[in-house]
Coordinates of C-alpha atoms in Angstrom, one line a residue:
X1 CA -21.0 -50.8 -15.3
X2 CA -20.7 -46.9 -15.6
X3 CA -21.4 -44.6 -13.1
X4 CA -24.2 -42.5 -14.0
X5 CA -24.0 -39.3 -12.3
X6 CA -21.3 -38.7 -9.1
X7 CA -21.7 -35.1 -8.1
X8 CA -24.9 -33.5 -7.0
X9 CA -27.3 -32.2 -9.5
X10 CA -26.3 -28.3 -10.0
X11 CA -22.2 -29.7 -9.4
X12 CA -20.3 -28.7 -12.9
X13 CA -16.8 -30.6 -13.7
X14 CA -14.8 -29.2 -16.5
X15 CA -11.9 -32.2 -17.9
X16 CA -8.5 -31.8 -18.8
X17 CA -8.6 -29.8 -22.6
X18 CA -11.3 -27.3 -21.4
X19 CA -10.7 -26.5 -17.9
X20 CA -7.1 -25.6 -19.3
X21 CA -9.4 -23.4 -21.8
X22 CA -11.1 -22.0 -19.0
X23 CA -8.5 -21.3 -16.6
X24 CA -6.1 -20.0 -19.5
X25 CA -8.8 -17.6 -21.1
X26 CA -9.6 -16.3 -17.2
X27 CA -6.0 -15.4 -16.8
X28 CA -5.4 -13.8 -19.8
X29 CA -8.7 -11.3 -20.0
X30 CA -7.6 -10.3 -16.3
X31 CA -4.2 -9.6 -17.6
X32 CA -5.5 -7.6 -20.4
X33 CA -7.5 -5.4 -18.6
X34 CA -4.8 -4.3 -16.2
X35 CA -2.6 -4.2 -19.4
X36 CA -3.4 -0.7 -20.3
X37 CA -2.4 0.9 -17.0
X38 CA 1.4 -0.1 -17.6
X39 CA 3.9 2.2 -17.8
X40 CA 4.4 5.8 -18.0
X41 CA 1.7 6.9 -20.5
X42 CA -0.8 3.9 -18.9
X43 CA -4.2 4.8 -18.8
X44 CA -6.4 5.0 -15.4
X45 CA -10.2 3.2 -14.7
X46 CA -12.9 4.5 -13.2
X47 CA -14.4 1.7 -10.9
X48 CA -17.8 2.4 -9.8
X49 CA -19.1 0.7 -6.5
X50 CA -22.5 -1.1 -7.0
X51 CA -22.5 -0.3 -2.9
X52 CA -25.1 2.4 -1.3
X53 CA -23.0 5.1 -2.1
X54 CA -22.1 4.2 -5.6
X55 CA -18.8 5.3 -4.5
X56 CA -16.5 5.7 -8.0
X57 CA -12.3 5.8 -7.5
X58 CA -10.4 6.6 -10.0
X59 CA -7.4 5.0 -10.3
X60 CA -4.1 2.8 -12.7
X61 CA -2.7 1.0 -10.0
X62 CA -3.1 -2.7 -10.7
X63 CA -3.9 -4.1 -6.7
X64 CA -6.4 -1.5 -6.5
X65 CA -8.2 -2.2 -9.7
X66 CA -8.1 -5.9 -9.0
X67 CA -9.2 -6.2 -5.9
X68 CA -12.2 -4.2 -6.3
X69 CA -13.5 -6.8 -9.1
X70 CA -15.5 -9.6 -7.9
X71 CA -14.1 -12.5 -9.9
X72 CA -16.1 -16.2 -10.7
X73 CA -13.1 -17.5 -12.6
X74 CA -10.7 -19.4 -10.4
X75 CA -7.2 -18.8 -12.2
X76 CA -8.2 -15.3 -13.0
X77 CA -8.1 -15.2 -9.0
X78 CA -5.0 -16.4 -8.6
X79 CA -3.5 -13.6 -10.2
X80 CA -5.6 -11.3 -8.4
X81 CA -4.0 -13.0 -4.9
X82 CA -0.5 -12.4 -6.6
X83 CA -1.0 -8.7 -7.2
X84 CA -2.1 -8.2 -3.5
X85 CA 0.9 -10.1 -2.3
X86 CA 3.1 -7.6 -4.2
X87 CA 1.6 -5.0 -3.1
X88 CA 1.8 -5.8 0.3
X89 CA 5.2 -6.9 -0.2
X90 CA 7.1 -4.2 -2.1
X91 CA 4.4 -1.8 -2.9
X92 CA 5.1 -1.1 -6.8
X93 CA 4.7 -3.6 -9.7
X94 CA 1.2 -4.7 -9.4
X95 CA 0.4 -4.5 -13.2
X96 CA 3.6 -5.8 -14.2
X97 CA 3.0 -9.4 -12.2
X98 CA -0.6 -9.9 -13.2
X99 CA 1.0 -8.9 -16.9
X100 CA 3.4 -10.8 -16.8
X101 CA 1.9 -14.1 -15.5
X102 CA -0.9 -13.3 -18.2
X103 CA 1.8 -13.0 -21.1
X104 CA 4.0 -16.5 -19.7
X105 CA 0.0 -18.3 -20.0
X106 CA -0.2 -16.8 -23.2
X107 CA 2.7 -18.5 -24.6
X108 CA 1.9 -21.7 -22.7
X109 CA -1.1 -22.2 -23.9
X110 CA 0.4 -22.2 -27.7
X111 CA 2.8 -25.1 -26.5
X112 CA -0.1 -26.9 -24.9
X113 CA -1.5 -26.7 -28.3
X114 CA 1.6 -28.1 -30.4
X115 CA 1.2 -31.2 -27.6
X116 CA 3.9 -30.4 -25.0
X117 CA 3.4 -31.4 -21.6
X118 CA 2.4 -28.5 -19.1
X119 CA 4.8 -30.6 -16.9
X120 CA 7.5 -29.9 -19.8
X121 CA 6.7 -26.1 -19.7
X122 CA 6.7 -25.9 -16.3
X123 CA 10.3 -27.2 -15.8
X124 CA 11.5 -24.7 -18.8
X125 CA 10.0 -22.2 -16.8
X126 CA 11.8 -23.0 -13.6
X127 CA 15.3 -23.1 -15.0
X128 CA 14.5 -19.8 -17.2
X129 CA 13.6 -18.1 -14.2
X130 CA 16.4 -19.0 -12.5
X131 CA 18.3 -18.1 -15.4
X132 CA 16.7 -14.8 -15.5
X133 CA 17.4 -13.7 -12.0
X134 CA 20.9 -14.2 -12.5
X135 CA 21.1 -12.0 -15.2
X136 CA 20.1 -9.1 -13.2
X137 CA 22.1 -10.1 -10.0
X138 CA 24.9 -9.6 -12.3
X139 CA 23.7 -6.4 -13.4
X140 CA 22.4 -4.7 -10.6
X141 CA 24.1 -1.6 -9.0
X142 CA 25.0 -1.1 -5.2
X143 CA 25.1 2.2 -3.9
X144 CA 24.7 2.0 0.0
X145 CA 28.3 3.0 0.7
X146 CA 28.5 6.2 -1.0
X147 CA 25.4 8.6 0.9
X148 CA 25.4 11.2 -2.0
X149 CA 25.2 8.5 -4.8
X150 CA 22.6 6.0 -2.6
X151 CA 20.4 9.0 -2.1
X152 CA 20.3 10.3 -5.8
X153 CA 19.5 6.3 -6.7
X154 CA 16.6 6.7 -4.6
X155 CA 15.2 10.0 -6.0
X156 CA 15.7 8.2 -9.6
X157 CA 13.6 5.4 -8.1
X158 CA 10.8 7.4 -6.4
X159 CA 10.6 9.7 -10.2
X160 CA 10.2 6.4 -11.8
X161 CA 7.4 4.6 -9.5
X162 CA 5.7 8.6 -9.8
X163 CA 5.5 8.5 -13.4
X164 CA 3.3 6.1 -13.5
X165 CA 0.9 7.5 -11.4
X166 CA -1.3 10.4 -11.1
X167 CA 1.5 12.5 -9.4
X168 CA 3.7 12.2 -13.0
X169 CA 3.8 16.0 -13.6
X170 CA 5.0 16.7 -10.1
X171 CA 7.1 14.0 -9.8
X172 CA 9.9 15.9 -8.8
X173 CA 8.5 17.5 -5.7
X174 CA 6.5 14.5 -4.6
X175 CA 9.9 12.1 -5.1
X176 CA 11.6 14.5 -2.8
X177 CA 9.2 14.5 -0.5
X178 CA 8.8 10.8 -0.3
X179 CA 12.8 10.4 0.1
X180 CA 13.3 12.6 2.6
X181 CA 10.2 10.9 4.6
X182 CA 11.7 7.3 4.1
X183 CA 15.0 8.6 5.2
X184 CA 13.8 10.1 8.1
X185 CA 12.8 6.6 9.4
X186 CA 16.5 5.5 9.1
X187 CA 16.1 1.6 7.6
X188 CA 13.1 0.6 9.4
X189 CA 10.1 -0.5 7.0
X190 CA 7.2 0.3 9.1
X191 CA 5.4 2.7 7.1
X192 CA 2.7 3.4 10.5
X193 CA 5.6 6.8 11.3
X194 CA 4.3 8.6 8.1
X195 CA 1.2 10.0 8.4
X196 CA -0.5 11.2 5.0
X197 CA -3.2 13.9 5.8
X198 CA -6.1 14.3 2.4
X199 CA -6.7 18.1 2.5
X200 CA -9.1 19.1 -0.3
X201 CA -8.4 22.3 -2.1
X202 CA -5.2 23.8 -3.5
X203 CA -2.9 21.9 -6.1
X204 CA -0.6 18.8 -5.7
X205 CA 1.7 20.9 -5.9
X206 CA 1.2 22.5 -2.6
X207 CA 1.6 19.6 -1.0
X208 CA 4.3 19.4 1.5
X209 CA 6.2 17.5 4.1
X210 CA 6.1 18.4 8.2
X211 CA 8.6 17.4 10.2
X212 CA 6.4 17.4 13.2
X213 CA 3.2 15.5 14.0
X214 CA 0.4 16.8 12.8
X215 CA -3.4 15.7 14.7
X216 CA -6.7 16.5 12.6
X217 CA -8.5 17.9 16.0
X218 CA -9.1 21.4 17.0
X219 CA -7.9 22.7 20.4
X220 CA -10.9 22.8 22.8
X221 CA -12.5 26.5 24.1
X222 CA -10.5 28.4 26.7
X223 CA -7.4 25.8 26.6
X224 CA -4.0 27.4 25.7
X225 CA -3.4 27.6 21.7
X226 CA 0.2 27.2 22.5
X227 CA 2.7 25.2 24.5
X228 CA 6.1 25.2 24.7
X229 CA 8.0 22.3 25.9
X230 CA 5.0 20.4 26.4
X231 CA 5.0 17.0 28.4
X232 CA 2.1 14.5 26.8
X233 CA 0.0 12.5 29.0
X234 CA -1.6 10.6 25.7
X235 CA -4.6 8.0 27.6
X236 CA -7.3 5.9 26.3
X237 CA -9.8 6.8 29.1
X238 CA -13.3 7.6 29.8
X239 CA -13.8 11.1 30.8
X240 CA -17.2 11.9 31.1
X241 CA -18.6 10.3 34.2
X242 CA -19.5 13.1 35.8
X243 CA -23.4 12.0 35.2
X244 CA -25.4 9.2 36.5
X245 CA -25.2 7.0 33.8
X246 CA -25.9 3.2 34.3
X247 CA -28.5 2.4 31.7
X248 CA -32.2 1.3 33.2
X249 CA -30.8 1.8 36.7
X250 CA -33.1 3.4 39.3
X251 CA -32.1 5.7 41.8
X252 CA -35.4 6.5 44.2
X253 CA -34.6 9.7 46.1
X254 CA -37.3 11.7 48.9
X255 CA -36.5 15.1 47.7
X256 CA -34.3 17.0 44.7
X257 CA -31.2 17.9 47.7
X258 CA -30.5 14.0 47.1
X259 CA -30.4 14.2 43.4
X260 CA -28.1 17.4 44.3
X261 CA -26.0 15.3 46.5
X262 CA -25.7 12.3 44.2
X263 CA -24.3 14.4 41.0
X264 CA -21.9 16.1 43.3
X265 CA -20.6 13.1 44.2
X266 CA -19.8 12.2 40.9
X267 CA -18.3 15.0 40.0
X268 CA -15.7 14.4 43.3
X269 CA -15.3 11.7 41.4
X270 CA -14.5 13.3 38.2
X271 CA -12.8 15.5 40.0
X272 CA -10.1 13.5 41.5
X273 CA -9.3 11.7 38.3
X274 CA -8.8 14.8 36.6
X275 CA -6.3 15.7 39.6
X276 CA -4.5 12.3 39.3
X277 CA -3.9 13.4 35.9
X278 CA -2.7 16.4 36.1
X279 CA -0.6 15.2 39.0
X280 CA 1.9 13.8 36.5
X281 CA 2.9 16.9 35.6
X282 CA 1.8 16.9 32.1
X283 CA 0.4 20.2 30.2
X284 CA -1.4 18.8 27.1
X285 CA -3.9 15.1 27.6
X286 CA -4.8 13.2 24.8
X287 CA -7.8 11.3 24.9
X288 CA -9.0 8.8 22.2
X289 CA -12.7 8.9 24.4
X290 CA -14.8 11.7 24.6
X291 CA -13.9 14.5 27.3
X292 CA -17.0 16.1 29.1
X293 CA -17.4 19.8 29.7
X294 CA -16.9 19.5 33.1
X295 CA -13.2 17.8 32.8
X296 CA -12.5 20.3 30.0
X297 CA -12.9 23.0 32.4
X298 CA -10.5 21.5 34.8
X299 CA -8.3 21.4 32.4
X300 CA -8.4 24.5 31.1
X301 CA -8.3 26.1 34.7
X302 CA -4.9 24.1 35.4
X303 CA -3.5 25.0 32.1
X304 CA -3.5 21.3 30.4
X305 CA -4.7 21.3 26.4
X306 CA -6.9 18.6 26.7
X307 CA -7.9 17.0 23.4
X308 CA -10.9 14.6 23.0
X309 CA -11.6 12.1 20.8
X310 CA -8.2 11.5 18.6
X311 CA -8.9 8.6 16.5
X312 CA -7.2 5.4 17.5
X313 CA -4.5 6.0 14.8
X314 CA -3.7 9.2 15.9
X315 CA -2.8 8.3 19.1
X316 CA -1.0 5.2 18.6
X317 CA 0.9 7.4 16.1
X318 CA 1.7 10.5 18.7
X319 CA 2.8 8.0 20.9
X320 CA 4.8 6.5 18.8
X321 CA 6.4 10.0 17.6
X322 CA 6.2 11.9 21.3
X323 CA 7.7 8.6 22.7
X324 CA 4.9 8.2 25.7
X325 CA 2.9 5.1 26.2
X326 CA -1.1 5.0 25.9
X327 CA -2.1 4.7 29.6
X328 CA -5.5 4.2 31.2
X329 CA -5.1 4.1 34.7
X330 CA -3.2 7.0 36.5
X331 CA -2.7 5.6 40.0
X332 CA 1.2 5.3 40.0
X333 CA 2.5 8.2 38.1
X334 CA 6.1 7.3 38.0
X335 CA 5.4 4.2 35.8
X336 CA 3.7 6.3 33.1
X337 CA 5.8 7.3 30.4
X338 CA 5.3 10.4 29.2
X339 CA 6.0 11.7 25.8
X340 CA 7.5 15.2 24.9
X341 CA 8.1 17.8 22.2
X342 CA 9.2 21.3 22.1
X343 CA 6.2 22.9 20.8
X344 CA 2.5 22.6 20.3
X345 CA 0.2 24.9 18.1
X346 CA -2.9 25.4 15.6
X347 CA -1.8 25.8 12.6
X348 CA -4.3 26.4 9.7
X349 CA -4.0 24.2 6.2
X350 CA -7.1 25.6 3.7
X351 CA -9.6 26.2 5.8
X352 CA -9.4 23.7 8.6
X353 CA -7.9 23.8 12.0
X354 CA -5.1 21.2 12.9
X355 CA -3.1 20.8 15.8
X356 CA 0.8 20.5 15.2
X357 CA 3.2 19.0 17.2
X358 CA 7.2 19.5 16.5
X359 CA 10.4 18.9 17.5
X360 CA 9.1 15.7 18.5
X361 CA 11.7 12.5 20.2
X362 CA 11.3 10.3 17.8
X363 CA 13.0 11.9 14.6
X364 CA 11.9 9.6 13.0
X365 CA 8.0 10.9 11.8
X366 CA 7.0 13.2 9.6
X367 CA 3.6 14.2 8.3
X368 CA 2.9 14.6 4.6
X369 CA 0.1 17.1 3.9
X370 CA -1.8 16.4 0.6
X371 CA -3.3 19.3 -1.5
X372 CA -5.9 18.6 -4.4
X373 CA -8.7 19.9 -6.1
X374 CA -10.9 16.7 -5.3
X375 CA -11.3 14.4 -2.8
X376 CA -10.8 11.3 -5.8
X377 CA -7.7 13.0 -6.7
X378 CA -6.0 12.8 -3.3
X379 CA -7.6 9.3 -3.1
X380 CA -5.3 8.5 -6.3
X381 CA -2.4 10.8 -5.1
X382 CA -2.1 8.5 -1.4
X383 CA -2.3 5.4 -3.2
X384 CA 0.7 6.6 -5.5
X385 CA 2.9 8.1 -2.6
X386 CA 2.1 5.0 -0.8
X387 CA 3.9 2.7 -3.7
X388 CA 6.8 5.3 -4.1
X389 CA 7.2 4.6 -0.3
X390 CA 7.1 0.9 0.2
X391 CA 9.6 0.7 -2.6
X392 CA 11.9 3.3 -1.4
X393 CA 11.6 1.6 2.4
X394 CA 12.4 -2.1 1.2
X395 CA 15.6 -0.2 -1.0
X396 CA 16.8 1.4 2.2
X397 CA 17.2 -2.0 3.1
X398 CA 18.7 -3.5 0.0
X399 CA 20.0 -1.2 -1.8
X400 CA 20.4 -3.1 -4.9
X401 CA 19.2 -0.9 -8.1
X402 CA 18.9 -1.7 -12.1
X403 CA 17.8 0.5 -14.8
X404 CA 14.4 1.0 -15.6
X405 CA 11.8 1.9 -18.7
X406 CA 12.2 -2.2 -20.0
X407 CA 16.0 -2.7 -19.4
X408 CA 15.7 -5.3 -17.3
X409 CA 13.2 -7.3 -19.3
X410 CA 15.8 -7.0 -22.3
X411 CA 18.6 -8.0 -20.1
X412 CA 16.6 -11.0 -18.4
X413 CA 15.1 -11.8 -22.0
X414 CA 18.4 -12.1 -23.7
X415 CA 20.0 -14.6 -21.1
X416 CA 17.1 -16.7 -21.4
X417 CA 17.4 -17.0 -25.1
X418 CA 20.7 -17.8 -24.8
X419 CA 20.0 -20.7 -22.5
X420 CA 17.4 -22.2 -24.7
X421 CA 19.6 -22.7 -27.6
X422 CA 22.1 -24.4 -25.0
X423 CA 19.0 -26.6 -23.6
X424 CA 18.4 -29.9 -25.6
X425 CA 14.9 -31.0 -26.2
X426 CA 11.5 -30.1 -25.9
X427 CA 12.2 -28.2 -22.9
X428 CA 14.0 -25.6 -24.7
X429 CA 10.6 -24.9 -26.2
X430 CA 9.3 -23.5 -23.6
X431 CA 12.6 -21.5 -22.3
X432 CA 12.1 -19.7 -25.6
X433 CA 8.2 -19.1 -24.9
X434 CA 9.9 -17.4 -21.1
X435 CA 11.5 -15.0 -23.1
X436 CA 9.2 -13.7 -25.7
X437 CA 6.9 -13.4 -22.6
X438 CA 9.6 -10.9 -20.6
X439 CA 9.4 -9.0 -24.0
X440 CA 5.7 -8.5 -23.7
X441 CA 6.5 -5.9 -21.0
X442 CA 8.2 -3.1 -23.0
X443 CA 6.3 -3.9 -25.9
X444 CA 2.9 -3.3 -24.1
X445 CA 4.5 -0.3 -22.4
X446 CA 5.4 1.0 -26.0
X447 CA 2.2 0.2 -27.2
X448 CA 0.4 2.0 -24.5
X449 CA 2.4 5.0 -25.4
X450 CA 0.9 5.0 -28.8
X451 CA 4.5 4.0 -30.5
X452 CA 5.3 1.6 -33.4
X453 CA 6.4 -1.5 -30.5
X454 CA 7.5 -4.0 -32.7
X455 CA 9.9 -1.6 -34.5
X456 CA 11.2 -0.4 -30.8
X457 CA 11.7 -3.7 -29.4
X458 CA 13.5 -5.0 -32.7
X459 CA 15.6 -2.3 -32.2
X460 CA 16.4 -2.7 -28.4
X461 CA 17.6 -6.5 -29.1
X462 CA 20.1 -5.1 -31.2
X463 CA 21.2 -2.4 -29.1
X464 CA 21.4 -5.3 -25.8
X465 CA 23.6 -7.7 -27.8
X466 CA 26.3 -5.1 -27.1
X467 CA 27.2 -6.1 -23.7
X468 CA 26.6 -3.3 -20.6
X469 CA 24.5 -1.4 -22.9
X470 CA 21.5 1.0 -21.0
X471 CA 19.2 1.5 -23.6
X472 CA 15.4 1.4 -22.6
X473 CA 12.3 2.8 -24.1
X474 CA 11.7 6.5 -23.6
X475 CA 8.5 6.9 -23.5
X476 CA 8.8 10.4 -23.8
X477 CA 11.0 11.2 -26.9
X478 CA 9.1 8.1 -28.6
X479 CA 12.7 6.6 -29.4
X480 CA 15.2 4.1 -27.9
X481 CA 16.8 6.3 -25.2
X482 CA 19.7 5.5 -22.2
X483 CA 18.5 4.8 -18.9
X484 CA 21.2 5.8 -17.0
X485 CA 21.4 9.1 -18.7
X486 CA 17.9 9.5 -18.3
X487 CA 17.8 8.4 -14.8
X488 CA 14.6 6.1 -14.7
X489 CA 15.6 3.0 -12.1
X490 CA 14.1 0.6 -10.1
X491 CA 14.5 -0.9 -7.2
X492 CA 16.1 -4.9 -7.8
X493 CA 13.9 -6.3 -5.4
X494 CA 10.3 -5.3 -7.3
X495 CA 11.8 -6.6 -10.2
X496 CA 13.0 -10.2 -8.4
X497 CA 9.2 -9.9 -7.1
X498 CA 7.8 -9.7 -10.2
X499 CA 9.6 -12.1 -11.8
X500 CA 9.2 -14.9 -9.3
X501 CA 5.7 -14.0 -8.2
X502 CA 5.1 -14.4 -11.9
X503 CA 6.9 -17.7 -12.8
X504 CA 4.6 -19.4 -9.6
X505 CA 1.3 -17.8 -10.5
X506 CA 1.6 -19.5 -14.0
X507 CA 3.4 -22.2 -12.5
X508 CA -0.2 -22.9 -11.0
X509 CA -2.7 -22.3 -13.0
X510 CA -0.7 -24.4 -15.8
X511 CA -1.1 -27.8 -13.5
X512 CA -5.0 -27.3 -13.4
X513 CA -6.6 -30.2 -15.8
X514 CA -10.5 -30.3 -13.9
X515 CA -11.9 -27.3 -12.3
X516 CA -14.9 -28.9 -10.2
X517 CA -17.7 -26.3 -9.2
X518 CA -19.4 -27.7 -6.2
X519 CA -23.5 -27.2 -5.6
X520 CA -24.8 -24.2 -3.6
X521 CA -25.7 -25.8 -0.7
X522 CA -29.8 -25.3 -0.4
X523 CA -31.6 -23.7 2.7
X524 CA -33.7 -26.1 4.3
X525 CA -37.6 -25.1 4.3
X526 CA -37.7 -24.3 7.9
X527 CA -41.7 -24.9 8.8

C-alpha cells in the first residue's frame, strides 16, 4: 500500500538528482556574482536598501555584498555563512572563499554527471586539500626575526589587500598608515584600540593617523580648551538630578518658599556629588549621560573639563587608552582608577570640533582620521582599512607570508596534479577536478582585468614547473610578472582560510540529495 501524501499540503521535497541541481545551481550563481569583484581590477556593486531610507552602499568586498542579500536557496547560504566566518576570522579573502567553493561545485557537479559518487569526490577533495596546504607550508616565508624585513613584509601585505579596494590609488599612504597602527598594538588582535573617525570633505589622501585619542564631542562653554597633564575621572553617571523628576509623582506644597526649598535641596544634592567628584583630584570628567547646566557650571568654576554624553564606545575606548576604569559611584576615591595623559585640546579636522587626547598610557591606540568627498566613499574606505587591519593583526601573530597576484593557486594547483596521477582510481578524478578549480582564481582575476586568461594561465603552468619560480599575474602590465620583485604578498593564514573554508563549504553542500521545504505555519483565525 503506498503512502499517499506525508508532508502537509504547501511542504515541497526535492529527491536526490534535483535537489543536487538545486543546491549546485544556488551555489554557483552566488559565486558568480561575487566573481567580478576579485582581484585588483574587480569591479564594485551598488546595493540599494529596500529599507525606509533606501539607503545605497557602494562597495567590492565579498561579506559585505553577501550579507546584505536576502537568500531563499539553502546552499547558496552556506556560502554566504562561509564568507562571514572569514571575515570575522582573518578579515580579507571573502570573494576568494565564496569563489572558490563555487568553482570546486562547478567541477563536481560535471563528475556527478559522468556517475561518480559525491562520496568519491568528497574524499578526493579531502586528500587534495591536504595536499594543497602542504604545498604552501613548504613555500611560505618567515620573517619575524629580522624587524626591518618583517615590517617591509607587512607593508607588501597591507599594498596587496589595498588594491583591491577602493583605497588602490593611495595604497601606499593608507598601507603605512595601517602598519604603523597594527604595530602600535604590539601582537594583540583586538582591533577595539584603533579608532576610525569618517570625516566628510577633503581627499583620501588627507587622511592621517593620530597617535593620541581622538573624542567626536566639543568641549562645553566656559570649561578650559586646554589641559596639561590631565588626570581623567571617565564615569557612566547620571548628572542631572538637580530637578524634581519622578514621573507622575505629586508633591503638594502651601506656598512657592516650599517649591523653593525643595529644588534647593536637590541641588545640595547635586552639589555634593559634583564635590565627591572633583574630590579625586581629577581635571577633565567624562560622562557617557547627559550633564546638566547646573553640574557644568561646577565644573567649570573648579576648573574640571567636563564632557557629556560620549557614546558608549568612546568611553570604553578612552578608558581603555587613558588606562582608568569606568566608575559610577565616587564614595571611596582611592579605589577609583584614574586614567592620565599629557595633554588635552580642540583641535579642528574640516569644519568640526574634536577633542584630542595625547601622550596617552596605553601606547598602544591610535586614531585614524578618514578624509573623503562623500559619506559612501568613507563607508567603502573603513571597510577596506578594516580588512588591511585584521590581516595585518593575525600576521603579527604568524608571520608566515607567500607571494601573491595567483602564485599560490599555481603552487597549490601543481601539487595537486601531481598527486592525482599518483592516486589510483576514480578518486583521482576528482583530485584533478581540485586543481582545475584552484586555477579558476587567477584566471577569473585575469579575466576581470580584461586580459586573454587562458593564454596567461597556460603560460604560468609552464613558468611553475621550474621549481621556486615567483611568477604571478600582473595585473597591471597585462603580462606574467614576478611577485617578489613586484612585492604583492599575502598573508599564509587567509590563504590556509580560504582554502579549507572552501574544501568544507563544498564538502557540504555536495552530501545534500533532498532539500525538504517545510509549510508556513498558518495563523489561527483568532474570533
Amino acid at each position: 500500500m503506498a503512502v499517499e501524501k506525508l508532508f502537509k499540503d504547501e511542504a515541497t521535497e526535492e529527491k536526490g538528482e534535483r535537489a543536487r541541481m538545486a543546491s549546485f545551481i544556488g551555489a554557483m550563481a552566488i559565486a558568480d556574482l561575487v566573481k567580478t569583484t576579485l582581484g585588483p581590477k574587480g569591479m564594485d556593486k551598488i546595493l540599494q536598501s529596500t529599507g525606509r531610507g533606501r539607503s545605497v552602499t557602494v562597495t567590492n568586498d565579498g561579506a559585505t555584498i553577501l550579507k546584505s542579500l536576502h537568500i531563499d536557496n539553502p546552499a547558496a547560504k552556506v556560502l554566504v555563512d562561509i564568507s562571514k566566518v572569514q571575515d570575522d576570522e582573518v578579515g580579507d579573502g571573502t570573494t576568494s572563499v565564496v569563489v572558490l567553493a563555487g568553482e570546486l561545485l562547478r567541477e563536481a557537479e560535471k563528475l556527478v554527471n559522468a556517475k561518480i559518487h559525491p562520496m568519491t569526490i568528497i574524499s578526493g577533495y579531502r586528500v587534495a586539500a591536504e595536499c594543497a596546504r602542504n604545498a604552501l607550508l613548504e613555500k611560505v616565508v618567515d620573517n619575524k626575526q629580522d624587524a626591518e624585513k618583517f615590517k617591509s613584509d607587512l607593508m607588501k601585505i597591507a599594498m596587496t589587500t589595498l588594491s583591491s579596494k577602493i583605497l588602490s590609488q593611495d595604497k601606499e599612504h593608507f598601507a603605512k598608515l595601517a602598519v604603523d597602527a597594527v604595530m602600535r598594538l604590539k601582537g594583540s588582535t583586538n582591533l577595539e584600540a584603533i579608532q576610525i573617525i569618517k570625516k566628510p570633505g577633503g581627499s583620501l589622501k588627507d587622511s592621517f593617523l593620530d597617535e593620541g585619542f581622538i573624542l567626536d564631542k566639543k568641549i562645553g562653554i566656559g570649561q578650559p580648551k586646554r589641559i596639561e597633564n590631565a588626570k581623567i575621572l571617565v564615569a557612566n553617571t547620571a548628572m542631572d538630578t538637580d530637578k524634581v523628576k519622578i514621573y507622575g509623582a505629586r508633591v503638594r506644597v502651601d506656598s512657592m518658599s516650599k517649591v523653593a526649598e525643595i529644588e534647593g535641596a536637590e541641588k545640595e544634592k547635586m552639589r555634593e556629588k559634583v564635590q565627591k567628584i572633583i574630590a579625586h583630584g581629577i581635571n577633565c570628567f567624562v560622562n557617557r549621560q547627559l550633564i546638566y547646566n547646573f553640574p557644568e557650571e561646577l565644573f567649570a568654576d573648579a576648573g574640571v573639563l567636563a564632557i557629556e554624553h560620549a557614546d558608549f564606545d568612546g568611553i570604553e575606548r578612552l578608558a581603555l587608552v587613558t588606562g582608568g576604569e569606568i566608575a559610577s559611584t565616587f564614595d571611596n576615591p582611592e579605589s577609583v582608577k584614574l586614567g592620565q595623559c599629557k595633554l588635552i585640546e580642540e583641535i579642528m579636522i574640516g569644519e568640526d570640533k574634536l577633542i584630542h587626547f595625547s601622550g596617552c598610557e596605553m601606547g598602544q591606540a591610535c586614531t585614524i582620521v578618514l578624509r573623503g568627498a562623500s559619506s559612501h566613499v568613507l563607508d567603502e574606505a573603513e571597510r577596506s582599512l578594516h580588512d588591511a587591519l585584521c590581516v595585518l593583526s593575525q600576521t603579527v601573530n604568524d608571520s608566515r607570508v607567500l607571494f601573491g597576484g595567483g602564485w599560490p593557486e599555481m603552487v597549490m594547483a601543481k601539487a595537486v596534479d601531481e598527486l592525482a596521477r599518483k592516486t589510483p582510481g576514480k578518486k583521482s578524478h576528482a583530485i584533478e577536478a581540485f586543481s582545475r578549480a584552484l586555477l579558476a582564481i587567477p584566471t577569473i582575476i585575469a579575466d576581470n582585468a580584461g586580459l586573454d586568461s587562458a593564454e596567461l594561465v597556460s603560460q604560468l603552468r609552464a613558468e611553475h614547473h621550474e621549481e621556486g619560480s615567483a611568477a604571478g599575474i600582473d595585473v597591471i602590465s597585462g603580462s606574467v610578472g614576478d611577485m617578489a620583485e613586484l612585492g604583492i604578498s599575502e598573508a599564509f593564514k587567509v590563504k590556509q582560510a580560504v582554502l579549507l573554508s572552501a574544501t568544507e563549504a563544498a564538502e557540504m553542500i555536495l552530501r545534500v540529495d533532498e532539500i525538504i521545504t517545510c509549510a508556513p505555519r498558518r495563523r489561527e483565525d483568532r474570533m
